[in-house]
PDB file of C-alpha atoms in Angstrom:
ATOM      1  CA  ARG A   1       0.000   0.000   0.000  1.00 67.00           C
ATOM      2  CA  TRP A   2       1.315   3.351  -0.957  1.00 87.00           C
ATOM      3  CA  LEU A   3      -1.336   5.394   0.836  1.00 91.00           C
ATOM      4  CA  THR A   4      -1.864   5.055   4.584  1.00 93.00           C
ATOM      5  CA  LEU A   5      -4.584   6.608   6.735  1.00 94.00           C
ATOM      6  CA  ASP A   6      -3.334   7.802  10.126  1.00 94.00           C
ATOM      7  CA  VAL A   7      -6.161   8.683  12.525  1.00 95.00           C
ATOM      8  CA  VAL A   8      -4.540  11.104  14.966  1.00 95.00           C
ATOM      9  CA  SER A   9      -7.805  12.390  16.496  1.00 93.00           C
ATOM     10  CA  ASP A  10     -11.060  10.559  17.073  1.00 94.00           C
ATOM     11  CA  PRO A  11     -14.156  12.179  15.561  1.00 94.00           C
ATOM     12  CA  GLN A  12     -16.071  14.316  18.060  1.00 93.00           C
ATOM     13  CA  SER A  13     -19.328  14.577  16.106  1.00 92.00           C
ATOM     14  CA  ASP A  14     -21.400  12.625  13.608  1.00 92.00           C
ATOM     15  CA  ALA A  15     -20.253  14.995  10.846  1.00 92.00           C
ATOM     16  CA  GLU A  16     -16.592  14.368  11.675  1.00 93.00           C
ATOM     17  CA  ALA A  17     -17.267  10.619  11.700  1.00 93.00           C
ATOM     18  CA  ILE A  18     -18.746  10.891   8.203  1.00 92.00           C
ATOM     19  CA  VAL A  19     -15.619  12.698   6.992  1.00 92.00           C
ATOM     20  CA  LEU A  20     -13.422   9.960   8.476  1.00 94.00           C
ATOM     21  CA  ASP A  21     -15.571   7.155   7.014  1.00 95.00           C
ATOM     22  CA  THR A  22     -15.493   8.780   3.575  1.00 93.00           C
ATOM     23  CA  LEU A  23     -11.757   9.334   3.814  1.00 93.00           C
ATOM     24  CA  SER A  24     -11.233   5.687   4.725  1.00 95.00           C
ATOM     25  CA  VAL A  25     -13.178   4.547   1.652  1.00 95.00           C
ATOM     26  CA  GLU A  26     -11.303   6.959  -0.620  1.00 94.00           C
ATOM     27  CA  VAL A  27      -7.913   5.791   0.649  1.00 94.00           C
ATOM     28  CA  GLY A  28      -8.925   2.200  -0.104  1.00 93.00           C
ATOM     29  CA  VAL A  29     -10.068   3.069  -3.628  1.00 94.00           C
ATOM     30  CA  LEU A  30      -6.901   5.023  -4.363  1.00 92.00           C
ATOM     31  CA  ASN A  31      -4.774   2.105  -3.150  1.00 92.00           C
ATOM     32  CA  GLU A  32      -6.575  -0.177  -5.603  1.00 92.00           C
ATOM     33  CA  PHE A  33      -6.128   1.966  -8.692  1.00 91.00           C
ATOM     34  CA  LEU A  34      -2.979   4.082  -8.308  1.00 88.00           C
ATOM     35  CA  THR A  35       0.657   3.130  -7.846  1.00 84.00           C
ATOM     36  CA  PRO A  36       2.774   6.274  -7.571  1.00 78.00           C
ATOM     37  CA  PRO A  37       6.545   5.996  -7.014  1.00 81.00           C
ATOM     38  CA  PHE A  38       6.337   7.091  -3.360  1.00 83.00           C
ATOM     39  CA  ASP A  39       4.429   6.331  -0.162  1.00 88.00           C
ATOM     40  CA  MET A  40       2.125   8.887   1.368  1.00 91.00           C
ATOM     41  CA  THR A  41       0.202   9.326   4.625  1.00 94.00           C
ATOM     42  CA  VAL A  42      -3.189  10.983   4.963  1.00 95.00           C
ATOM     43  CA  ARG A  43      -3.655  12.219   8.533  1.00 96.00           C
ATOM     44  CA  PHE A  44      -7.084  12.844  10.064  1.00 96.00           C
ATOM     45  CA  GLU A  45      -6.794  15.176  13.039  1.00 96.00           C
ATOM     46  CA  HIS A  46      -8.190  18.239  14.785  1.00 96.00           C
ATOM     47  CA  CYS A  47      -6.412  21.363  13.522  1.00 95.00           C
ATOM     48  CA  GLY A  48      -8.523  24.136  15.029  1.00 95.00           C
ATOM     49  CA  GLU A  49     -10.071  25.036  11.664  1.00 95.00           C
ATOM     50  CA  ALA A  50     -11.829  23.427   8.717  1.00 94.00           C
ATOM     51  CA  ASN A  51      -8.909  22.996   6.349  1.00 96.00           C
ATOM     52  CA  THR A  52      -6.591  20.573   4.582  1.00 96.00           C
ATOM     53  CA  TYR A  53      -2.812  20.804   4.443  1.00 96.00           C
ATOM     54  CA  TYR A  54      -0.168  19.362   2.140  1.00 96.00           C
ATOM     55  CA  ASP A  55       3.432  19.029   3.322  1.00 94.00           C
ATOM     56  CA  PRO A  56       5.687  19.121   0.257  1.00 92.00           C
ATOM     57  CA  THR A  57       8.699  17.922   2.254  1.00 92.00           C
ATOM     58  CA  THR A  58       7.009  14.603   3.137  1.00 88.00           C
ATOM     59  CA  GLY A  59       4.248  14.418   0.520  1.00 87.00           C
ATOM     60  CA  ASN A  60       1.735  13.901   3.321  1.00 92.00           C
ATOM     61  CA  VAL A  61      -1.741  15.403   3.583  1.00 95.00           C
ATOM     62  CA  THR A  62      -3.560  16.432   6.767  1.00 96.00           C
ATOM     63  CA  ILE A  63      -7.352  16.430   6.635  1.00 96.00           C
ATOM     64  CA  CYS A  64      -8.754  18.484   9.506  1.00 96.00           C
ATOM     65  CA  ALA A  65     -11.645  16.867  11.362  1.00 95.00           C
ATOM     66  CA  GLU A  66     -13.311  20.264  11.538  1.00 94.00           C
ATOM     67  CA  LEU A  67     -14.221  19.907   7.841  1.00 92.00           C
ATOM     68  CA  GLY A  68     -17.227  17.989   9.143  1.00 90.00           C
ATOM     69  CA  SER A  69     -18.670  21.254  10.439  1.00 90.00           C
ATOM     70  CA  LEU A  70     -19.040  22.460   6.851  1.00 88.00           C
ATOM     71  CA  PHE A  71     -21.653  19.767   6.259  1.00 78.00           C
ATOM     72  CA  THR A  72     -23.827  20.816   9.187  1.00 74.00           C
ATOM     73  CA  GLU A  73     -24.038  24.548   8.436  1.00 58.00           C
TER      74      GLU A  73
END
């Protein structure tokens, strides 16, 4: 597997749980169909804001749990 899901923070709401569940499915699908030349980690964690971050030095992506709040507004 080239793409790993790292759950740093547990969801604190139903909306955050939906984001995590969706992310888990997407990581599985991507692992089935893509084979890039490097490994990558997708982190799910609380960041203090609804955002997503890419770290070009590691190639890793952080998905903020607070994105779930966007689906309840």
